[in-house]
Amino acid sequence: MRRVADTDDAITDAVASYLAERGHGGDGNTVVAPADVDARWLGSFEDAGGEVLQDSASAPLSVADLDRVDAVVTASFCSVAESGTILLAGPDSGRRAATLVPDHHVVVVKVADIVELLPEAVTRLTDAGLHTSPVTMVAGPSASVDIELVRVQGVHGPRTLDVVLAG
């Protein structure tokens, strides 16, 4: 987790830094971003020669397209302080395939969008008319063990999650 000021420049720098640290610094790399993510946050990545694919409910990327991307960049709808849960919601940011297929996920969490408890997050979803929309709740790494009890992390979603806390 990296805390930055809630400014476009600070968020852009943090997103670019996370992508570069994970080997997705630009030239030859591809990132997917839901249509409702601020395009300015990916400006440094694009300036470095990276390709940004836009995903939306009305024009979803195929699984084959998603499988070739290096990372996904999203913005949380809200997050829950008690559990550290990040909620991705809405027809674009809530689209599960776009957030679960790429191995690396960078999510921007605004401090103003953090609530204390999960019921408060559900109230926010309802108030925004998103209570019947797709919602992805990221509460920790997924993991499984095989028959030999070898633990594998990132089984159902990204293997790496980086959080930019803005504010």
CSV table of C-alpha atoms in Angstrom, one decimal:
chain,number,residue,atom,x,y,z
A,1,MET,CA,0.0,0.0,0.0
A,2,ARG,CA,1.3,3.4,-0.9
A,3,ARG,CA,-0.4,6.6,0.5
A,4,VAL,CA,-0.3,9.6,-1.7
A,5,ALA,CA,-2.1,13.0,-1.9
A,6,ASP,CA,-5.5,12.9,-3.6
A,7,THR,CA,-4.3,14.6,-6.8
A,8,ASP,CA,-4.1,13.3,-10.3
A,9,ASP,CA,-0.3,13.8,-10.5
A,10,ALA,CA,0.3,11.9,-7.2
A,11,ILE,CA,-2.1,9.0,-8.2
A,12,THR,CA,-0.5,8.9,-11.7
A,13,ASP,CA,3.0,8.6,-10.3
A,14,ALA,CA,2.0,5.9,-7.8
A,15,VAL,CA,0.2,3.8,-10.5
A,16,ALA,CA,3.2,4.1,-12.8
A,17,SER,CA,5.6,3.2,-10.0
A,18,TYR,CA,3.6,0.1,-9.1
A,19,LEU,CA,3.4,-1.0,-12.7
A,20,ALA,CA,7.2,-0.4,-13.3
A,21,GLU,CA,8.1,-2.2,-10.0
A,22,ARG,CA,6.2,-5.3,-11.2
A,23,GLY,CA,7.9,-5.3,-14.6
A,24,HIS,CA,5.1,-3.6,-16.5
A,25,GLY,CA,6.7,-0.2,-17.0
A,26,GLY,CA,5.4,0.6,-20.4
A,27,ASP,CA,7.1,-0.3,-23.7
A,28,GLY,CA,5.5,-3.6,-24.8
A,29,ASN,CA,3.2,-3.9,-21.8
A,30,THR,CA,-0.6,-3.8,-21.8
A,31,VAL,CA,-2.9,-2.7,-19.1
A,32,VAL,CA,-6.7,-2.9,-19.0
A,33,ALA,CA,-8.7,-0.2,-17.3
A,34,PRO,CA,-12.5,0.0,-16.9
A,35,ALA,CA,-14.1,2.8,-18.8
A,36,ASP,CA,-14.9,4.7,-15.6
A,37,VAL,CA,-11.2,4.9,-14.5
A,38,ASP,CA,-9.6,8.3,-14.8
A,39,ALA,CA,-7.5,8.0,-18.0
A,40,ARG,CA,-5.0,10.5,-16.6
A,41,TRP,CA,-3.9,7.9,-14.0
A,42,LEU,CA,-2.4,5.9,-16.9
A,43,GLY,CA,-0.8,8.8,-18.8
A,44,SER,CA,2.8,8.0,-17.6
A,45,PHE,CA,2.3,4.4,-18.6
A,46,GLU,CA,1.2,5.3,-22.1
A,47,ASP,CA,4.0,7.9,-22.4
A,48,ALA,CA,6.4,5.1,-21.7
A,49,GLY,CA,5.0,3.1,-24.6
A,50,GLY,CA,2.4,1.0,-22.8
A,51,GLU,CA,-0.9,0.1,-24.3
A,52,VAL,CA,-4.1,0.7,-22.4
A,53,LEU,CA,-7.2,-1.4,-23.3
A,54,GLN,CA,-10.5,0.0,-22.2
A,55,ASP,CA,-13.1,-2.4,-20.9
A,56,SER,CA,-16.8,-1.6,-20.3
A,57,ALA,CA,-20.1,-3.4,-19.9
A,58,SER,CA,-21.2,-2.2,-23.3
A,59,ALA,CA,-17.9,-3.2,-25.0
A,60,PRO,CA,-16.3,-5.9,-22.9
A,61,LEU,CA,-12.9,-7.3,-23.8
A,62,SER,CA,-12.7,-11.0,-24.6
A,63,VAL,CA,-11.1,-13.5,-22.3
A,64,ALA,CA,-8.3,-13.9,-24.8
A,65,ASP,CA,-7.7,-10.1,-24.7
A,66,LEU,CA,-7.7,-10.1,-20.9
A,67,ASP,CA,-5.4,-13.1,-20.8
A,68,ARG,CA,-2.7,-11.2,-22.7
A,69,VAL,CA,-2.7,-8.1,-20.5
A,70,ASP,CA,-0.1,-7.5,-17.8
A,71,ALA,CA,-2.2,-5.7,-15.3
A,72,VAL,CA,-5.5,-4.1,-14.5
A,73,VAL,CA,-6.0,-0.6,-12.9
A,74,THR,CA,-9.2,0.2,-11.1
A,75,ALA,CA,-10.8,2.6,-8.6
A,76,SER,CA,-12.6,1.3,-5.7
A,77,PHE,CA,-16.3,2.2,-5.2
A,78,CYS,CA,-15.7,2.2,-1.5
A,79,SER,CA,-13.6,0.3,1.0
A,80,VAL,CA,-14.2,-1.1,4.5
A,81,ALA,CA,-11.8,-0.2,7.2
A,82,GLU,CA,-12.7,-3.0,9.6
A,83,SER,CA,-11.8,-5.8,7.2
A,84,GLY,CA,-9.7,-4.0,4.6
A,85,THR,CA,-12.2,-5.0,2.0
A,86,ILE,CA,-12.2,-3.2,-1.3
A,87,LEU,CA,-15.5,-3.0,-3.3
A,88,LEU,CA,-15.4,-2.7,-7.0
A,89,ALA,CA,-18.9,-1.9,-8.3
A,90,GLY,CA,-20.8,-0.7,-11.3
A,91,PRO,CA,-21.3,-1.9,-14.8
A,92,ASP,CA,-17.7,-1.1,-15.7
A,93,SER,CA,-15.5,-1.4,-12.6
A,94,GLY,CA,-17.6,-4.2,-11.2
A,95,ARG,CA,-17.0,-6.5,-14.3
A,96,ARG,CA,-15.4,-9.5,-12.7
A,97,ALA,CA,-13.5,-10.8,-15.7
A,98,ALA,CA,-11.6,-7.6,-16.1
A,99,THR,CA,-10.5,-7.6,-12.5
A,100,LEU,CA,-9.9,-11.3,-11.9
A,101,VAL,CA,-8.1,-12.5,-15.1
A,102,PRO,CA,-5.0,-10.3,-15.1
A,103,ASP,CA,-2.2,-11.4,-12.6
A,104,HIS,CA,-1.5,-7.9,-11.3
A,105,HIS,CA,-4.2,-5.5,-10.0
A,106,VAL,CA,-3.5,-1.9,-9.0
A,107,VAL,CA,-6.5,-0.3,-7.3
A,108,VAL,CA,-6.9,3.4,-6.3
A,109,VAL,CA,-8.7,3.8,-3.0
A,110,LYS,CA,-9.8,7.3,-2.0
A,111,VAL,CA,-9.7,8.0,1.7
A,112,ALA,CA,-13.1,9.8,1.4
A,113,ASP,CA,-14.6,6.5,0.2
A,114,ILE,CA,-13.6,4.4,3.2
A,115,VAL,CA,-16.3,3.4,5.5
A,116,GLU,CA,-16.0,1.7,8.9
A,117,LEU,CA,-18.2,-1.3,8.5
A,118,LEU,CA,-19.6,-3.5,5.7
A,119,PRO,CA,-23.2,-2.5,6.3
A,120,GLU,CA,-22.2,1.1,5.5
A,121,ALA,CA,-20.7,0.0,2.2
A,122,VAL,CA,-23.9,-1.8,1.4
A,123,THR,CA,-25.9,1.4,2.2
A,124,ARG,CA,-23.6,3.3,-0.2
A,125,LEU,CA,-24.2,0.7,-2.9
A,126,THR,CA,-28.0,1.0,-2.4
A,127,ASP,CA,-27.9,4.8,-2.4
A,128,ALA,CA,-26.0,4.8,-5.6
A,129,GLY,CA,-28.4,2.4,-7.2
A,130,LEU,CA,-25.7,-0.3,-7.5
A,131,HIS,CA,-27.2,-2.9,-5.1
A,132,THR,CA,-28.2,-5.0,-8.1
A,133,SER,CA,-25.1,-4.5,-10.2
A,134,PRO,CA,-22.0,-6.7,-10.2
A,135,VAL,CA,-19.9,-6.2,-7.1
A,136,THR,CA,-16.5,-7.6,-6.5
A,137,MET,CA,-15.3,-7.6,-2.9
A,138,VAL,CA,-11.5,-8.0,-2.5
A,139,ALA,CA,-10.9,-9.1,1.1
A,140,GLY,CA,-7.5,-10.9,0.8
A,141,PRO,CA,-5.6,-13.3,-1.4
A,142,SER,CA,-7.4,-16.3,-2.8
A,143,ALA,CA,-5.6,-19.5,-2.1
A,144,SER,CA,-6.0,-23.3,-2.4
A,145,VAL,CA,-4.0,-26.4,-1.6
A,146,ASP,CA,-3.5,-29.3,-3.9
A,147,ILE,CA,-3.7,-33.0,-2.8
A,148,GLU,CA,-0.1,-32.8,-1.5
A,149,LEU,CA,-1.1,-29.8,0.7
A,150,VAL,CA,1.0,-27.4,-1.4
A,151,ARG,CA,-0.5,-23.9,-1.0
A,152,VAL,CA,-1.1,-21.9,-4.2
A,153,GLN,CA,-1.9,-18.2,-3.9
A,154,GLY,CA,-3.8,-16.2,-6.5
A,155,VAL,CA,-6.0,-19.1,-7.6
A,156,HIS,CA,-9.1,-17.1,-8.2
A,157,GLY,CA,-7.9,-13.7,-9.3
A,158,PRO,CA,-4.7,-11.6,-9.4
A,159,ARG,CA,-1.6,-13.0,-7.7
A,160,THR,CA,-0.6,-9.4,-6.8
A,161,LEU,CA,-2.7,-6.5,-5.5
A,162,ASP,CA,-1.2,-3.1,-5.1
A,163,VAL,CA,-3.2,-0.3,-3.4
A,164,VAL,CA,-2.8,3.4,-3.9
A,165,LEU,CA,-4.5,5.1,-1.0
A,166,ALA,CA,-5.3,8.7,-2.1
A,167,GLY,CA,-6.0,11.4,0.5
